[in-house]
Amino acid sequence: MRYLCSGESHGPQLTAIIEGVPAGLLLTAEMINKDLKLRQQGYGRGGRMKIESDQVQITSGVRHGVTLGSPITLVIKNKDNKNWSEVMAIEPVSSLEYEVKKVPRPGHADLVGAMKYGHRDLRNVLERSSARETAIRVAVGAVAKQILAALEIEVLSHVLQIGKVSVTERDLTFEQIQQAIENSPVRCTDPVVSAKMCEHIDEAKQQGDSVGGIIQVLAKNVPPALGSYVQFDRKLDAKIAGAFMGVQSVKGVYFGDAMLSSSSFGSEVHDQIAYDQGFIRMSNHYGGFEGGMTNGMPIVVQAMIKPIPTLYQPLNSVHIDTKAVEKSMIERSDSCVVPAAGVVLESVLAFELAREILEEFGSSQMSNLIEAVNHHRQSMRDF
Ligand SMILES: Cc1cc2nc3c(=O)[nH]c(=O)nc-3n(C[C@H](O)[C@H](O)[C@H](O)COP(=O)(O)O)c2cc1C
């Protein structure tokens, strides 16, 4: 399974074509839209989220709510495009009055992107480097989640830290986390910490600043032995880490208790092996991976998110034509995207898992895939 996506932030639409989804999967726009809505929520999002209420259109690969096995095309219209139709016109325009963006934001793709592609208007970079693109990746992830759901695999994300405020209780089950974040505006399990996180975001916003944080993403009921140790690029944890780093703002990825294990004795952190109707581990410090392969324990992966680059109290930068020092440009912006980034990363994990499963058990039909995975699970139990 693979996909390619396209679309500028204020262009007419975002598009993705996914190839390799088996036939026979139930899929409707509504199943995708609920994830799109989650991405748009979260304390700290900016004005754009009020303008856009993302809805996907499925324009190929599905008939009567069931996938056909042919490429699936997903489209999300940018409702804001009507306000940008001239600035973002596809066809040449004779004359146009608009502000050409010339002062790159520190921490964004503006300057290096312009140097790479030879652009003198930084809008030509920011329109694609913007995380607006993550909307379509969430839609793709929602399709992957449907494949996983048919195999009884679930993914989930929650926020461990925003700025300097972090949760202390870390021993919750998947279901407890799912329930606890339901009413949290920052997708955090602890209501007291949630409130402090919101205050912290408000403080940053008042000062024209931004904050980052740490997200945990989990997957449960993942079959053992996905991925492989035999070649570096077949290690599934490496593929997931790479895919996570592909999300805007992610600056670090670690599995399980990597921060703790790097400063502990081996005897304190290696997950002891036991047998109970199949091999299990007595703990999960390694976040569900050994040798680049799933070991049957829940996958637990954390992503460190930097504070977003656009600041309403901008830092100094340099005008790309005059070379004069100026305050960096401002593009309408959020002040904290950590909860939304969690929804994006959940989709990314879902896609990587579904892709790996299809690679391992390759099938053109969902019924055959389900049978193959069930057979594999049984053979792992019988080992
Ligand atoms: C969901 C999401 C929303 C984002 N929104 C903004 C934003 O409003 N303003 C901004 O400057 N950066 C935003 N970012 C971060 C930038 O897109 C990102 O920092 C930039 O593309 C440079 O990439 P890098 O941080 O990976 O180096 C967002 C990131 C995510 C994941």
GROMACS .gro file of C-alpha atoms and ligand atoms in nm:
model
  414
    1MET     CA    1   0.000   0.000   0.000
    2ARG     CA    2   0.135   0.343  -0.088
    3TYR     CA    3   0.006   0.694  -0.143
    4LEU     CA    4   0.099   1.027  -0.284
    5CYS     CA    5  -0.059   1.351  -0.173
    6SER     CA    6  -0.066   1.703  -0.315
    7GLY     CA    7  -0.211   2.046  -0.252
    8GLU     CA    8  -0.115   2.392  -0.132
    9SER     CA    9  -0.240   2.529   0.198
   10HIS     CA   10  -0.463   2.794   0.035
   11GLY     CA   11  -0.499   2.619  -0.301
   12PRO     CA   12  -0.826   2.469  -0.421
   13GLN     CA   13  -0.788   2.127  -0.256
   14LEU     CA   14  -0.573   1.859  -0.097
   15THR     CA   15  -0.566   1.525  -0.278
   16ALA     CA   16  -0.433   1.178  -0.202
   17ILE     CA   17  -0.430   0.865  -0.416
   18ILE     CA   18  -0.389   0.545  -0.217
   19GLU     CA   19  -0.297   0.229  -0.398
   20GLY     CA   20  -0.306  -0.124  -0.258
   21VAL     CA   21  -0.609  -0.113  -0.028
   22PRO     CA   22  -0.770  -0.459  -0.051
   23ALA     CA   23  -1.119  -0.499  -0.193
   24GLY     CA   24  -1.404  -0.559   0.048
   25LEU     CA   25  -1.323  -0.297   0.313
   26LEU     CA   26  -1.617  -0.092   0.441
   27LEU     CA   27  -1.534   0.273   0.378
   28THR     CA   28  -1.745   0.588   0.386
   29ALA     CA   29  -1.660   0.958   0.397
   30GLU     CA   30  -1.817   0.974   0.742
   31MET     CA   31  -1.560   0.725   0.879
   32ILE     CA   32  -1.283   0.960   0.763
   33ASN     CA   33  -1.452   1.287   0.865
   34LYS     CA   34  -1.455   1.205   1.235
   35ASP     CA   35  -1.073   1.195   1.235
   36LEU     CA   36  -1.055   1.516   1.032
   37LYS     CA   37  -1.268   1.682   1.299
   38LEU     CA   38  -1.036   1.561   1.576
   39ARG     CA   39  -0.735   1.711   1.395
   40GLN     CA   40  -0.907   2.048   1.387
   41GLN     CA   41  -0.978   2.053   1.757
   42GLY     CA   42  -0.742   2.105   2.047
   43TYR     CA   43  -0.671   2.404   2.264
   44GLY     CA   44  -0.432   2.650   2.100
   45ARG     CA   45  -0.546   2.618   1.739
   46GLY     CA   46  -0.575   2.943   1.547
   47GLY     CA   47  -0.829   3.125   1.328
   48ARG     CA   48  -0.806   2.893   1.029
   49MET     CA   49  -0.976   2.611   1.216
   50LYS     CA   50  -1.285   2.829   1.248
   51ILE     CA   51  -1.294   2.884   0.871
   52GLU     CA   52  -1.227   2.526   0.766
   53SER     CA   53  -1.448   2.239   0.864
   54ASP     CA   54  -1.280   1.961   0.674
   55GLN     CA   55  -1.490   1.709   0.486
   56VAL     CA   56  -1.344   1.441   0.262
   57GLN     CA   57  -1.479   1.342  -0.076
   58ILE     CA   58  -1.401   0.992  -0.199
   59THR     CA   59  -1.384   1.015  -0.576
   60SER     CA   60  -1.258   0.670  -0.677
   61GLY     CA   61  -1.194   0.318  -0.555
   62VAL     CA   62  -1.514   0.277  -0.352
   63ARG     CA   63  -1.860   0.168  -0.462
   64HIS     CA   64  -2.165   0.146  -0.236
   65GLY     CA   65  -1.948   0.197   0.072
   66VAL     CA   66  -1.705  -0.088  -0.005
   67THR     CA   67  -1.353  -0.066  -0.152
   68LEU     CA   68  -1.300  -0.211  -0.501
   69GLY     CA   69  -0.925  -0.282  -0.484
   70SER     CA   70  -0.861   0.003  -0.730
   71PRO     CA   71  -0.680   0.326  -0.632
   72ILE     CA   72  -0.875   0.533  -0.381
   73THR     CA   73  -0.877   0.909  -0.437
   74LEU     CA   74  -0.947   1.136  -0.143
   75VAL     CA   75  -1.013   1.507  -0.181
   76ILE     CA   76  -1.044   1.777   0.084
   77LYS     CA   77  -1.154   2.114  -0.052
   78ASN     CA   78  -0.988   2.417   0.108
   79LYS     CA   79  -1.291   2.627   0.189
   80ASP     CA   80  -1.060   2.925   0.256
   81ASN     CA   81  -0.949   2.914  -0.112
   82LYS     CA   82  -1.233   3.149  -0.206
   83ASN     CA   83  -1.049   3.426  -0.018
   84TRP     CA   84  -0.724   3.340  -0.196
   85SER     CA   85  -0.842   3.268  -0.547
   86GLU     CA   86  -0.629   3.544  -0.699
   87VAL     CA   87  -0.319   3.506  -0.483
   88MET     CA   88  -0.324   3.131  -0.544
   89ALA     CA   89  -0.451   3.142  -0.904
   90ILE     CA   90  -0.327   2.844  -1.104
   91GLU     CA   91  -0.344   3.029  -1.436
   92PRO     CA   92  -0.122   3.335  -1.508
   93VAL     CA   93  -0.266   3.664  -1.381
   94SER     CA   94  -0.212   3.998  -1.558
   95SER     CA   95  -0.176   4.220  -1.255
   96LEU     CA   96  -0.224   4.151  -0.894
   97GLU     CA   97  -0.174   4.341  -0.575
   98TYR     CA   98  -0.068   4.130  -0.286
   99GLU     CA   99   0.206   4.120  -0.030
  100VAL     CA  100   0.511   3.929  -0.148
  101LYS     CA  101   0.659   3.740   0.146
  102LYS     CA  102   1.025   3.829   0.189
  103VAL     CA  103   1.127   3.781   0.554
  104PRO     CA  104   1.165   3.412   0.647
  105ARG     CA  105   1.050   3.274   0.983
  106PRO     CA  106   1.325   3.115   1.193
  107GLY     CA  107   1.238   2.748   1.240
  108HIS     CA  108   1.017   2.724   0.930
  109ALA     CA  109   1.099   2.593   0.583
  110ASP     CA  110   1.077   2.944   0.428
  111LEU     CA  111   1.444   3.031   0.374
  112VAL     CA  112   1.598   2.697   0.281
  113GLY     CA  113   1.296   2.609   0.068
  114ALA     CA  114   1.333   2.935  -0.128
  115MET     CA  115   1.708   2.879  -0.169
  116LYS     CA  116   1.647   2.524  -0.292
  117TYR     CA  117   1.378   2.606  -0.551
  118GLY     CA  118   1.493   2.959  -0.637
  119HIS     CA  119   1.175   3.132  -0.518
  120ARG     CA  120   1.176   3.507  -0.445
  121ASP     CA  121   0.827   3.494  -0.289
  122LEU     CA  122   0.835   3.282   0.026
  123ARG     CA  123   0.465   3.202  -0.022
  124ASN     CA  124   0.579   2.957  -0.291
  125VAL     CA  125   0.741   2.756  -0.013
  126LEU     CA  126   0.508   2.802   0.282
  127GLU     CA  127   0.200   2.697   0.089
  128ARG     CA  128   0.330   2.340   0.066
  129SER     CA  129   0.553   2.318   0.375
  130SER     CA  130   0.255   2.419   0.590
  131ALA     CA  131   0.101   2.148   0.806
  132ARG     CA  132  -0.231   2.204   0.630
  133GLU     CA  133  -0.104   1.903   0.435
  134THR     CA  134  -0.155   1.688   0.744
  135ALA     CA  135  -0.533   1.704   0.689
  136ILE     CA  136  -0.505   1.473   0.390
  137ARG     CA  137  -0.260   1.249   0.575
  138VAL     CA  138  -0.516   1.210   0.851
  139ALA     CA  139  -0.770   1.110   0.585
  140VAL     CA  140  -0.529   0.848   0.449
  141GLY     CA  141  -0.464   0.728   0.805
  142ALA     CA  142  -0.838   0.690   0.860
  143VAL     CA  143  -0.849   0.443   0.569
  144ALA     CA  144  -0.557   0.254   0.727
  145LYS     CA  145  -0.744   0.254   1.059
  146GLN     CA  146  -1.038   0.081   0.889
  147ILE     CA  147  -0.804  -0.196   0.771
  148LEU     CA  148  -0.663  -0.227   1.122
  149ALA     CA  149  -1.010  -0.226   1.279
  150ALA     CA  150  -1.103  -0.527   1.064
  151LEU     CA  151  -0.800  -0.699   1.224
  152GLU     CA  152  -0.899  -0.577   1.574
  153ILE     CA  153  -0.598  -0.348   1.598
  154GLU     CA  154  -0.650  -0.001   1.743
  155VAL     CA  155  -0.433   0.310   1.764
  156LEU     CA  156  -0.459   0.602   2.003
  157SER     CA  157  -0.268   0.917   2.093
  158HIS     CA  158  -0.257   1.140   2.398
  159VAL     CA  159  -0.053   1.432   2.518
  160LEU     CA  160   0.215   1.375   2.782
  161GLN     CA  161   0.359   1.724   2.792
  162ILE     CA  162   0.291   2.078   2.675
  163GLY     CA  163   0.575   2.321   2.727
  164LYS     CA  164   0.687   2.270   3.085
  165VAL     CA  165   0.363   2.104   3.205
  166SER     CA  166   0.360   1.723   3.199
  167VAL     CA  167   0.155   1.430   3.330
  168THR     CA  168   0.300   1.220   3.609
  169GLU     CA  169   0.066   0.919   3.598
  170ARG     CA  170   0.202   0.694   3.323
  171ASP     CA  171   0.055   0.353   3.407
  172LEU     CA  172  -0.286   0.371   3.242
  173THR     CA  173  -0.430   0.105   3.014
  174PHE     CA  174  -0.528   0.173   2.654
  175GLU     CA  175  -0.897   0.185   2.753
  176GLN     CA  176  -0.832   0.414   3.051
  177ILE     CA  177  -0.642   0.656   2.828
  178GLN     CA  178  -0.919   0.645   2.567
  179GLN     CA  179  -1.178   0.736   2.827
  180ALA     CA  180  -0.969   0.991   3.014
  181ILE     CA  181  -0.888   1.210   2.711
  182GLU     CA  182  -1.247   1.229   2.589
  183ASN     CA  183  -1.324   1.558   2.760
  184SER     CA  184  -0.977   1.706   2.765
  185PRO     CA  185  -0.925   2.002   2.528
  186VAL     CA  186  -0.559   1.901   2.504
  187ARG     CA  187  -0.610   1.522   2.484
  188CYS     CA  188  -0.441   1.471   2.821
  189THR     CA  189  -0.544   1.199   3.068
  190ASP     CA  190  -0.522   1.410   3.385
  191PRO     CA  191  -0.790   1.683   3.421
  192VAL     CA  192  -0.579   1.893   3.659
  193VAL     CA  193  -0.277   1.877   3.429
  194SER     CA  194  -0.507   1.947   3.131
  195ALA     CA  195  -0.617   2.274   3.290
  196LYS     CA  196  -0.255   2.370   3.361
  197MET     CA  197  -0.164   2.292   2.999
  198CYS     CA  198  -0.441   2.522   2.877
  199GLU     CA  199  -0.315   2.799   3.109
  200HIS     CA  200   0.037   2.749   2.976
  201ILE     CA  201  -0.089   2.779   2.616
  202ASP     CA  202  -0.280   3.097   2.711
  203GLU     CA  203   0.035   3.247   2.865
  204ALA     CA  204   0.234   3.171   2.551
  205LYS     CA  205  -0.041   3.314   2.331
  206GLN     CA  206  -0.064   3.635   2.534
  207GLN     CA  207   0.308   3.684   2.486
  208GLY     CA  208   0.281   3.620   2.111
  209ASP     CA  209   0.477   3.299   2.165
  210SER     CA  210   0.425   2.928   2.097
  211VAL     CA  211   0.481   2.599   2.285
  212GLY     CA  212   0.567   2.242   2.191
  213GLY     CA  213   0.538   1.918   2.384
  214ILE     CA  214   0.545   1.539   2.385
  215ILE     CA  215   0.284   1.301   2.243
  216GLN     CA  216   0.247   0.932   2.312
  217VAL     CA  217   0.100   0.710   2.039
  218LEU     CA  218  -0.007   0.354   2.113
  219ALA     CA  219  -0.127   0.053   1.917
  220LYS     CA  220  -0.287  -0.251   2.075
  221ASN     CA  221  -0.341  -0.607   1.961
  222VAL     CA  222  -0.062  -0.586   1.702
  223PRO     CA  223   0.048  -0.936   1.597
  224PRO     CA  224   0.405  -1.036   1.688
  225ALA     CA  225   0.683  -1.067   1.426
  226LEU     CA  226   0.593  -0.774   1.198
  227GLY     CA  227   0.908  -0.615   1.056
  228SER     CA  228   1.240  -0.793   1.041
  229TYR     CA  229   1.588  -0.789   1.190
  230VAL     CA  230   1.753  -0.922   0.872
  231GLN     CA  231   1.805  -0.588   0.699
  232PHE     CA  232   1.824  -0.239   0.848
  233ASP     CA  233   1.551  -0.100   0.626
  234ARG     CA  234   1.307  -0.377   0.716
  235LYS     CA  235   1.301  -0.287   1.086
  236LEU     CA  236   0.948  -0.170   1.155
  237ASP     CA  237   1.044   0.058   1.445
  238ALA     CA  238   1.284   0.234   1.207
  239LYS     CA  239   1.009   0.277   0.948
  240ILE     CA  240   0.774   0.421   1.211
  241ALA     CA  241   1.040   0.657   1.345
  242GLY     CA  242   1.112   0.779   0.990
  243ALA     CA  243   0.744   0.831   0.917
  244PHE     CA  244   0.698   1.022   1.246
  245MET     CA  245   0.992   1.247   1.158
  246GLY     CA  246   0.810   1.321   0.834
  247VAL     CA  247   0.544   1.512   1.029
  248GLN     CA  248   0.603   1.887   1.056
  249SER     CA  249   0.745   1.993   1.396
  250VAL     CA  250   0.849   1.645   1.512
  251LYS     CA  251   1.208   1.673   1.635
  252GLY     CA  252   1.253   1.345   1.820
  253VAL     CA  253   1.101   0.997   1.838
  254TYR     CA  254   1.158   0.731   2.101
  255PHE     CA  255   1.003   0.395   2.180
  256GLY     CA  256   0.880   0.280   2.520
  257ASP     CA  257   1.090   0.407   2.810
  258ALA     CA  258   1.397   0.485   2.600
  259MET     CA  259   1.477   0.794   2.807
  260LEU     CA  260   1.480   0.583   3.123
  261SER     CA  261   1.652   0.277   2.977
  262SER     CA  262   1.946   0.474   2.844
  263SER     CA  263   2.036   0.567   3.203
  264SER     CA  264   1.945   0.235   3.373
  265PHE     CA  265   2.111  -0.102   3.429
  266GLY     CA  266   2.010  -0.368   3.179
  267SER     CA  267   1.866  -0.579   3.459
  268GLU     CA  268   1.625  -0.297   3.541
  269VAL     CA  269   1.481  -0.247   3.196
  270HIS     CA  270   1.494  -0.559   2.979
  271ASP     CA  271   1.141  -0.694   2.948
  272GLN     CA  272   1.145  -1.040   3.105
  273ILE     CA  273   1.001  -1.322   2.898
  274ALA     CA  274   0.720  -1.541   3.036
  275TYR     CA  275   0.476  -1.792   2.892
  276ASP     CA  276   0.097  -1.774   2.925
  277GLN     CA  277  -0.081  -1.937   2.629
  278GLY     CA  278   0.199  -1.790   2.415
  279PHE     CA  279   0.511  -1.586   2.488
  280ILE     CA  280   0.459  -1.257   2.670
  281ARG     CA  281   0.678  -0.992   2.836
  282MET     CA  282   0.647  -0.902   3.204
  283SER     CA  283   0.693  -0.531   3.125
  284ASN     CA  284   0.703  -0.315   2.812
  285HIS     CA  285   1.003  -0.086   2.849
  286TYR     CA  286   1.089  -0.134   2.482
  287GLY     CA  287   0.750  -0.021   2.356
  288GLY     CA  288   0.657  -0.344   2.176
  289PHE     CA  289   0.974  -0.390   1.970
  290GLU     CA  290   1.276  -0.619   1.983
  291GLY     CA  291   1.513  -0.641   1.686
  292GLY     CA  292   1.295  -0.413   1.477
  293MET     CA  293   1.005  -0.660   1.509
  294THR     CA  294   0.681  -0.633   1.703
  295ASN     CA  295   0.688  -0.863   2.006
  296GLY     CA  296   0.314  -0.875   2.070
  297MET     CA  297   0.317  -0.612   2.344
  298PRO     CA  298   0.143  -0.280   2.276
  299ILE     CA  299   0.341  -0.042   2.058
  300VAL     CA  300   0.429   0.269   2.258
  301VAL     CA  301   0.606   0.552   2.080
  302GLN     CA  302   0.664   0.912   2.179
  303ALA     CA  303   0.719   1.214   1.956
  304MET     CA  304   0.877   1.539   2.068
  305ILE     CA  305   0.717   1.841   1.907
  306LYS     CA  306   0.893   2.176   1.881
  307PRO     CA  307   0.708   2.504   1.940
  308ILE     CA  308   0.562   2.621   1.610
  309PRO     CA  309   0.775   2.875   1.421
  310THR     CA  310   0.524   3.155   1.349
  311LEU     CA  311   0.537   3.399   1.641
  312TYR     CA  312   0.306   3.699   1.681
  313GLN     CA  313   0.601   3.862   1.860
  314PRO     CA  314   0.839   3.773   1.578
  315LEU     CA  315   1.211   3.707   1.609
  316ASN     CA  316   1.467   3.890   1.400
  317SER     CA  317   1.534   3.764   1.051
  318VAL     CA  318   1.679   3.898   0.725
  319HIS     CA  319   1.489   4.032   0.419
  320ILE     CA  320   1.587   3.805   0.129
  321ASP     CA  321   1.631   4.095  -0.120
  322THR     CA  322   1.763   4.390   0.085
  323LYS     CA  323   1.950   4.170   0.338
  324ALA     CA  324   1.836   4.413   0.608
  325VAL     CA  325   1.751   4.282   0.952
  326GLU     CA  326   1.372   4.276   0.997
  327LYS     CA  327   1.114   4.106   1.214
  328SER     CA  328   1.015   3.778   1.052
  329MET     CA  329   0.685   3.757   0.865
  330ILE     CA  330   0.363   3.644   1.028
  331GLU     CA  331   0.128   3.401   0.863
  332ARG     CA  332  -0.202   3.330   1.042
  333SER     CA  333  -0.103   3.072   1.297
  334ASP     CA  334  -0.180   2.844   1.588
  335SER     CA  335  -0.003   2.883   1.922
  336CYS     CA  336   0.007   2.513   2.014
  337VAL     CA  337  -0.051   2.219   1.782
  338VAL     CA  338   0.052   1.935   2.010
  339PRO     CA  339  -0.297   1.775   2.048
  340ALA     CA  340  -0.361   1.803   1.672
  341ALA     CA  341  -0.017   1.663   1.594
  342GLY     CA  342  -0.116   1.363   1.809
  343VAL     CA  343  -0.411   1.293   1.578
  344VAL     CA  344  -0.176   1.321   1.279
  345LEU     CA  345   0.077   1.083   1.435
  346GLU     CA  346  -0.196   0.834   1.521
  347SER     CA  347  -0.283   0.830   1.149
  348VAL     CA  348   0.083   0.792   1.054
  349LEU     CA  349   0.123   0.493   1.287
  350ALA     CA  350  -0.197   0.338   1.149
  351PHE     CA  351  -0.069   0.374   0.794
  352GLU     CA  352   0.273   0.223   0.873
  353LEU     CA  353   0.114  -0.074   1.053
  354ALA     CA  354  -0.144  -0.139   0.781
  355ARG     CA  355   0.126  -0.114   0.514
  356GLU     CA  356   0.350  -0.358   0.700
  357ILE     CA  357   0.065  -0.605   0.749
  358LEU     CA  358  -0.023  -0.590   0.380
  359GLU     CA  359   0.343  -0.642   0.292
  360GLU     CA  360   0.367  -0.944   0.524
  361PHE     CA  361   0.033  -1.104   0.439
  362GLY     CA  362  -0.028  -0.935   0.100
  363SER     CA  363  -0.381  -0.978  -0.013
  364SER     CA  364  -0.620  -0.830  -0.265
  365GLN     CA  365  -0.926  -0.912  -0.055
  366MET     CA  366  -1.004  -0.819   0.304
  367SER     CA  367  -1.151  -1.164   0.384
  368ASN     CA  368  -0.824  -1.335   0.282
  369LEU     CA  369  -0.622  -1.082   0.479
  370ILE     CA  370  -0.827  -1.139   0.794
  371GLU     CA  371  -0.786  -1.516   0.755
  372ALA     CA  372  -0.408  -1.486   0.701
  373VAL     CA  373  -0.361  -1.263   1.007
  374ASN     CA  374  -0.573  -1.493   1.225
  375HIS     CA  375  -0.370  -1.792   1.108
  376HIS     CA  376  -0.047  -1.605   1.186
  377ARG     CA  377  -0.171  -1.512   1.534
  378GLN     CA  378  -0.253  -1.876   1.604
  379SER     CA  379   0.086  -1.998   1.482
  380MET     CA  380   0.257  -1.738   1.706
  381ARG     CA  381   0.056  -1.866   2.005
  382ASP     CA  382   0.148  -2.226   1.916
  383PHE     CA  383   0.522  -2.154   1.884
  384LIG     C1  384  -0.090   2.000   1.300
  384LIG     C2  385   0.019   2.102   1.281
  384LIG     C3  386  -0.015   2.236   1.264
  384LIG     C4  387   0.085   2.333   1.249
  384LIG     N1  388   0.049   2.465   1.239
  384LIG     C5  389   0.145   2.559   1.230
  384LIG     C6  390   0.111   2.697   1.228
  384LIG     O1  391  -0.005   2.735   1.237
  384LIG     N2  392   0.212   2.786   1.218
  384LIG     C7  393   0.344   2.749   1.210
  384LIG     O2  394   0.431   2.833   1.201
  384LIG     N3  395   0.378   2.620   1.213
  384LIG     C8  396   0.283   2.524   1.222
  384LIG     N4  397   0.321   2.392   1.227
  384LIG     C9  398   0.463   2.357   1.219
  384LIG    C10  399   0.527   2.383   1.084
  384LIG     O3  400   0.450   2.330   0.978
  384LIG    C11  401   0.669   2.326   1.079
  384LIG     O4  402   0.742   2.368   1.190
  384LIG    C12  403   0.741   2.367   0.952
  384LIG     O5  404   0.679   2.308   0.839
  384LIG    C13  405   0.891   2.333   0.948
  384LIG     O6  406   0.910   2.195   0.958
  384LIG     P1  407   0.994   2.130   1.078
  384LIG     O7  408   0.940   2.192   1.205
  384LIG     O8  409   0.964   1.984   1.071
  384LIG     O9  410   1.137   2.164   1.056
  384LIG    C14  411   0.222   2.293   1.245
  384LIG    C15  412   0.254   2.158   1.260
  384LIG    C16  413   0.156   2.063   1.279
  384LIG    C17  414   0.194   1.919   1.297
   0.00000   0.00000   0.00000
